[in-house]
XYZ file of C-alpha atoms in Angstrom:
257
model
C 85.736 62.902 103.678
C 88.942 64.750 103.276
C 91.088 61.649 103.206
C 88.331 60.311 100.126
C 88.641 63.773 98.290
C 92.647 63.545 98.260
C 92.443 60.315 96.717
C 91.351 61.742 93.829
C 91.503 65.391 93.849
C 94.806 67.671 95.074
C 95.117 68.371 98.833
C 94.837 72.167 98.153
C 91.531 71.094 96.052
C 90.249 68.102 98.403
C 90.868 71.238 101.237
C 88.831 73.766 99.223
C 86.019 70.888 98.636
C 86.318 69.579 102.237
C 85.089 73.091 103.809
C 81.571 73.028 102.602
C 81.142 70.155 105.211
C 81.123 72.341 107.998
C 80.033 75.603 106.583
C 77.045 73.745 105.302
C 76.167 72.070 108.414
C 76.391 74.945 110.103
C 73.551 77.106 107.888
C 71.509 73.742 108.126
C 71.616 74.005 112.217
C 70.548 77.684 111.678
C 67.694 76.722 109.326
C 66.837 73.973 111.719
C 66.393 76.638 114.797
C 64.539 78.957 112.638
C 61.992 76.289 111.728
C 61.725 74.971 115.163
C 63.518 71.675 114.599
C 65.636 70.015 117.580
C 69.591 68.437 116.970
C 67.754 64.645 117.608
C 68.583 61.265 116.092
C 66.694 61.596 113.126
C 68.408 64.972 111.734
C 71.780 63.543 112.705
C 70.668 60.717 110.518
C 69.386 63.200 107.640
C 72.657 64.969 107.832
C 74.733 62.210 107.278
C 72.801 60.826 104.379
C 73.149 64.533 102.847
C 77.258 64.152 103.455
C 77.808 62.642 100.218
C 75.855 65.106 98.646
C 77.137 68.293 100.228
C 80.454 67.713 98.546
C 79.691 66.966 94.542
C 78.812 71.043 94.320
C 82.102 71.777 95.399
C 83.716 69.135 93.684
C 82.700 70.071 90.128
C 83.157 73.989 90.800
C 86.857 73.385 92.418
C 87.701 71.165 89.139
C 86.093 73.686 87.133
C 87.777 76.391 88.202
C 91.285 73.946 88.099
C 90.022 74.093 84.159
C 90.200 77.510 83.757
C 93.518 78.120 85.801
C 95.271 75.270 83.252
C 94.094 77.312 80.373
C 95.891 80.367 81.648
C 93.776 82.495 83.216
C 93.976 84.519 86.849
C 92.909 82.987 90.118
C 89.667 85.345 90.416
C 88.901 85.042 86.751
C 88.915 81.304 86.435
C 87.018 81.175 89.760
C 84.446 83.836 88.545
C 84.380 82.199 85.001
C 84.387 78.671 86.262
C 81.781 78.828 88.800
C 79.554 80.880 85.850
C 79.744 77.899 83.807
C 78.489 75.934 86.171
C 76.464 77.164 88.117
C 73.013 76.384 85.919
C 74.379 72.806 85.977
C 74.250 72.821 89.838
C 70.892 74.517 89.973
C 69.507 71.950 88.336
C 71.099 68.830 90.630
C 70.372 70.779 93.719
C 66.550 71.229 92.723
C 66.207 67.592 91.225
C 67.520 66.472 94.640
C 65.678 68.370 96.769
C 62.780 67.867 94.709
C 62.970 63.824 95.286
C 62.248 64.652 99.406
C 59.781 67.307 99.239
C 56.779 64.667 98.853
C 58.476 62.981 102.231
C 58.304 66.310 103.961
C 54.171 66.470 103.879
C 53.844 63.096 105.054
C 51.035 63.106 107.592
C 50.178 60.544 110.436
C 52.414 59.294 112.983
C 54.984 58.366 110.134
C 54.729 61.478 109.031
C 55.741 63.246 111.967
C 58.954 61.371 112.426
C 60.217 60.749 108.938
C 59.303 64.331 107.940
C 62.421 65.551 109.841
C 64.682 63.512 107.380
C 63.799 65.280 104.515
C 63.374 68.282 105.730
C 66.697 68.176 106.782
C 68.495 67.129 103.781
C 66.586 70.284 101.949
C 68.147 72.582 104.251
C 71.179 71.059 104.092
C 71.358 70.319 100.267
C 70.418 73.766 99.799
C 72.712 75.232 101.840
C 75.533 73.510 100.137
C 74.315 75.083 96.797
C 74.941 78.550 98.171
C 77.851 77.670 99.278
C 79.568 76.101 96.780
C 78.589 79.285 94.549
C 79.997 81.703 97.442
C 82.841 80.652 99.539
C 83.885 77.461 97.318
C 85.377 79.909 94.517
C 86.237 82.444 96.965
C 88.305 80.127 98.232
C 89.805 78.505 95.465
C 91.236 82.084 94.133
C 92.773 82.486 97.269
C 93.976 79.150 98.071
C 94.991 77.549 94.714
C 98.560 77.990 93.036
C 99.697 80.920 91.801
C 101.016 79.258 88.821
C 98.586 77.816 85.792
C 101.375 74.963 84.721
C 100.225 71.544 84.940
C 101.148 70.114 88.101
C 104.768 68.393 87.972
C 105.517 64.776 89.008
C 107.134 64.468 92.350
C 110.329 62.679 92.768
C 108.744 59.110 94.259
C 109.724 57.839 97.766
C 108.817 54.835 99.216
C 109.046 55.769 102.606
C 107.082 58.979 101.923
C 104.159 57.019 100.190
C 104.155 53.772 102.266
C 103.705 56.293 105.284
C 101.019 58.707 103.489
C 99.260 54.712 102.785
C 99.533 53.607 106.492
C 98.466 56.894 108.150
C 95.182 57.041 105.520
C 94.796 53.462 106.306
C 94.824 53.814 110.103
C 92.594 56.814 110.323
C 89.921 55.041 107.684
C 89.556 51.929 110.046
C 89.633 54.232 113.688
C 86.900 56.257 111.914
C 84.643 53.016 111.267
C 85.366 51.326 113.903
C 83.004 51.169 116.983
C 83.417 52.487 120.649
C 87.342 52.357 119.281
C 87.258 48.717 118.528
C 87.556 47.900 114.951
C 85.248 45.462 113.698
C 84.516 43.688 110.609
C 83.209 47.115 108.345
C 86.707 48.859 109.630
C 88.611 45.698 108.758
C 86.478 45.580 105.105
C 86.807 49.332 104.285
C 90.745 49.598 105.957
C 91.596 46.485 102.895
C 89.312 48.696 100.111
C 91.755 52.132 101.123
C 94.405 49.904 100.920
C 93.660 48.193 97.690
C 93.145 51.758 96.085
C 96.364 53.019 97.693
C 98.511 50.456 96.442
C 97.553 51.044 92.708
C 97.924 54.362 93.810
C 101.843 53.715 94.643
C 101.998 51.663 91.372
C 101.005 54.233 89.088
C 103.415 57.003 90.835
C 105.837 54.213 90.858
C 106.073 53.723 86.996
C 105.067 57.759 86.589
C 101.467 57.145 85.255
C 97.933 58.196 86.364
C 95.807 55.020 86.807
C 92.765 57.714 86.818
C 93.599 58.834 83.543
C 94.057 55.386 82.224
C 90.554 54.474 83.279
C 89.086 57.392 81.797
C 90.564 56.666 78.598
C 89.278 53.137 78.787
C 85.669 54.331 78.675
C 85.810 57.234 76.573
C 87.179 54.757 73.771
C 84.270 52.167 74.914
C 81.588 54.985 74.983
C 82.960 56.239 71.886
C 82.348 52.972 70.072
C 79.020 52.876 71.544
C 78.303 56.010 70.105
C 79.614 56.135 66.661
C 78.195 51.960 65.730
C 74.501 52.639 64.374
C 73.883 49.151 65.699
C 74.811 50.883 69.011
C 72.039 53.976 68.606
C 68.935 51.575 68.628
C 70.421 48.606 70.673
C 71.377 51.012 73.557
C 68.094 52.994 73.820
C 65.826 49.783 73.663
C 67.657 47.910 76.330
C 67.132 51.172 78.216
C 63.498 51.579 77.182
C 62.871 47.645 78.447
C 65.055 48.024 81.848
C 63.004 51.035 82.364
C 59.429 49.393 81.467
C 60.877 46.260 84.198
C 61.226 48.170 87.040
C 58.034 50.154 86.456
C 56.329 46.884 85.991
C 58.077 45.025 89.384
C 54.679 46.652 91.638
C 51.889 45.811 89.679
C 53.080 41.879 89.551
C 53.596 42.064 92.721
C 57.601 41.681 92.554
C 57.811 44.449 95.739
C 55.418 44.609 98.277
């Protein structure tokens, strides 16, 4: 997860972001005792569906607060003043997605006593990552994060520095989904993807652009034009309306059984 977040964060912010992993995991195995839940195969499995979730909270307050730091202000106020802003915004993901599991945790029957455990598991853990990334995720970041509020400057580019950085990412991605330390055909698949991103990675350092920045300027123009055509304000929502109308209607004609 770390070697995912420094992709595309700093490693100061993909640190920050990283931490409410463990911390989060660690509240969920305390809510887990308390409720008099065992460490079994089915919360392991709960726990690592949750792992992509754990991270977005602290991923949009550590950006946040990155925000706030560019536009001049202190470590503790643009973590205070970061997180504030939101905060609501996370409220409102954490309780949509824990909302989408509580049905699944008053299952009854035989089903319901083993998938129950899944999503009674991601609550806990969901929730604990909302306190956390409210608490110790700006905590962190005004102790962690530079002292200084200039945009970050370019480093001087080195092959051997980012072919190495490339290899060692690569290596660790395909040991980590590899199986009983033999990689197979998903370590092989995901080692080329890490690759793949890394190499436009060294391209864009290479000729001293951000390939990020060029692809979010590609779809802010396109969702600009979207937005401003009036063709665009009735196409858009009725193409919508019908996709949503299809997959409502894919039960009742018997489409999924």
């Amino acid at each position: 997860a770390l070697i995912v977040l420094y992709l595309f964060l700093g490693f100061r912010e993909a640190f920050i972001a990283a931490l409410i992993i463990p911390f989060s995991l660690f509240f969920s195995f305390i809510a887990l005792n308390i409720a008099g839940m065992t460490f079994n195969t089915m919360t392991l499995l709960a726990m690592i569906i949750a792992l992509g979730l754990l991270v977005d909270n602290a991923i949009v307050v550590v950006e946040n607060v990155v925000v706030f730091r560019l536009n001049g202000n202190s470590r503790i106020q643009a973590a205070k003043q970061g997180t504030a802003e939101v905060a609501p915004a996370i409220l409102a993901a954490t309780l949509t997605t824990m909302a989408a599991f509580i049905p699944l945790a008053f299952m009854e029957g035989r089903i319901g006593l083993i998938i129950s455990v899944i999503p009674i598991t991601i609550i806990f853990t969901v929730g604990a990552s909302f306190l956390i990334s409210l608490s110790v995720t700006p905590t962190l970041a005004a102790r962690l994060l530079p002292k200084t509020h200039r945009l970050p400057t370019q480093k001087e580019f080195s092959w051997k520095r980012e072919i190495s950085e490339a290899l060692i990412i690569v290596v660790l991605v395909a040991l980590a989904f590899s199986t009983n330390g033999r990689p197979g055909v998903l370590s092989l698949l995901t080692a080329l993807l890490m690759a793949a991103i890394l190499t436009i990675r060294i391209a864009a350092r290479y000729k001293k652009v951000n390939a990020f920045d060029g692809l979010a300027g590609t779809y802010q123009k396109l969702l600009q034009k979207v937005i401003t055509n009036p063709k665009s304000r009735v196409i858009v929502p009725l193409i919508t309306f019908i996709a949503f109308i299809a997959v409502l209607s894919t039960v009742p004609l018997g489409l999924i059984k």
